[in-house]
XYZ file of C-alpha atoms in Angstrom:
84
model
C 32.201 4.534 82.256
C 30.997 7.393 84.182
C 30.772 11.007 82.421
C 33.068 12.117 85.898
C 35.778 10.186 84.052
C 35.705 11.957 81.406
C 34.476 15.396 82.137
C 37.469 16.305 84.399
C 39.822 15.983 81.781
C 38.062 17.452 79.331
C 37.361 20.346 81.464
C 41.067 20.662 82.568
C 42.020 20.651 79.049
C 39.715 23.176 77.616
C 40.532 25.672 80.670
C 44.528 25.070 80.119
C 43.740 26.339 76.252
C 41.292 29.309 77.316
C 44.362 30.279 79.883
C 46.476 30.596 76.742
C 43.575 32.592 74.280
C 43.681 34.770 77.562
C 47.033 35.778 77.802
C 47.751 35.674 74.180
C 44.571 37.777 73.656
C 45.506 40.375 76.539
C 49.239 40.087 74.887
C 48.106 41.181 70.934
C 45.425 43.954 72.417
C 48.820 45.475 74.684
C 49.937 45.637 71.400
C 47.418 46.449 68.643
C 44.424 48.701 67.983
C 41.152 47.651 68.600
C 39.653 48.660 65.742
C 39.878 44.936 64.241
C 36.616 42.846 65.021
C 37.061 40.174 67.805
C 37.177 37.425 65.080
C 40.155 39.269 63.115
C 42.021 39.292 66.908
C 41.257 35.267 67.595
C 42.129 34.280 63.665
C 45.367 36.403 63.846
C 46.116 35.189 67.487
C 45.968 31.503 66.797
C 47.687 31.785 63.265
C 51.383 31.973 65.256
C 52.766 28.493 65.552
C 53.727 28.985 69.387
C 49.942 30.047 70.559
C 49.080 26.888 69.190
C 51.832 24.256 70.460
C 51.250 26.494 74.519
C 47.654 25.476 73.940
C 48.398 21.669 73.554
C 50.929 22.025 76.041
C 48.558 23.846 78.511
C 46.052 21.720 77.919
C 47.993 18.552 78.339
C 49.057 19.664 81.547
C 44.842 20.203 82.596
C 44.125 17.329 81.064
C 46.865 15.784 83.097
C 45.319 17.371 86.711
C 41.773 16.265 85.984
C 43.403 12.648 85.602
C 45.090 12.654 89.190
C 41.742 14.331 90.642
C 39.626 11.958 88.850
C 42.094 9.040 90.627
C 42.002 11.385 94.012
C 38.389 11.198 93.406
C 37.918 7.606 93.464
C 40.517 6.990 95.753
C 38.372 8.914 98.311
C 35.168 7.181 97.317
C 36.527 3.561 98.133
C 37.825 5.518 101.171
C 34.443 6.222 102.321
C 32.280 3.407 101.174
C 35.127 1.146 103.477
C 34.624 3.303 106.380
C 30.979 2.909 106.618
């Protein structure tokens, strides 16, 4: 199996979850003083119940995209190699 397989999903998956540390880290800091440490902000950001399930569910839905470009991918590949 080729690591193109596998690296697009991946990738979409961990970019859906760092979309989510993003917002829900720009969210807390609209709301809280930064005098906490950036580890007290991430621990305290990813203890609430819904950060975590908009993760998985953001990173299903990358995961899901880098499948149907991975298929685009090779779909365009067999394209080409027929044309020549």
């Amino acid at each position: 199996m080729k690591v193109t397989h596998i690296l697009l999903p991946v990738a979409g998956f961990v970019m859906g979850g760092l979309y989510v540390l993003l917002y829900a880290f720009i969210d807390y800091c609209d709301t809280a003083p930064l005098d906490e440490s950036f580890y007290d902000i991430i621990s305290q950001i990813l203890s609430h119940n819904d950060v975590r399930l908009a993760i998985y569910l953001w990173g299903f839905i990358g995961f899901t995209l880098g499948c149907i470009a991975n298929l685009l991918v090779g779909f365009l590949q067999k394209h080409i190699k027929w044309t020549k």
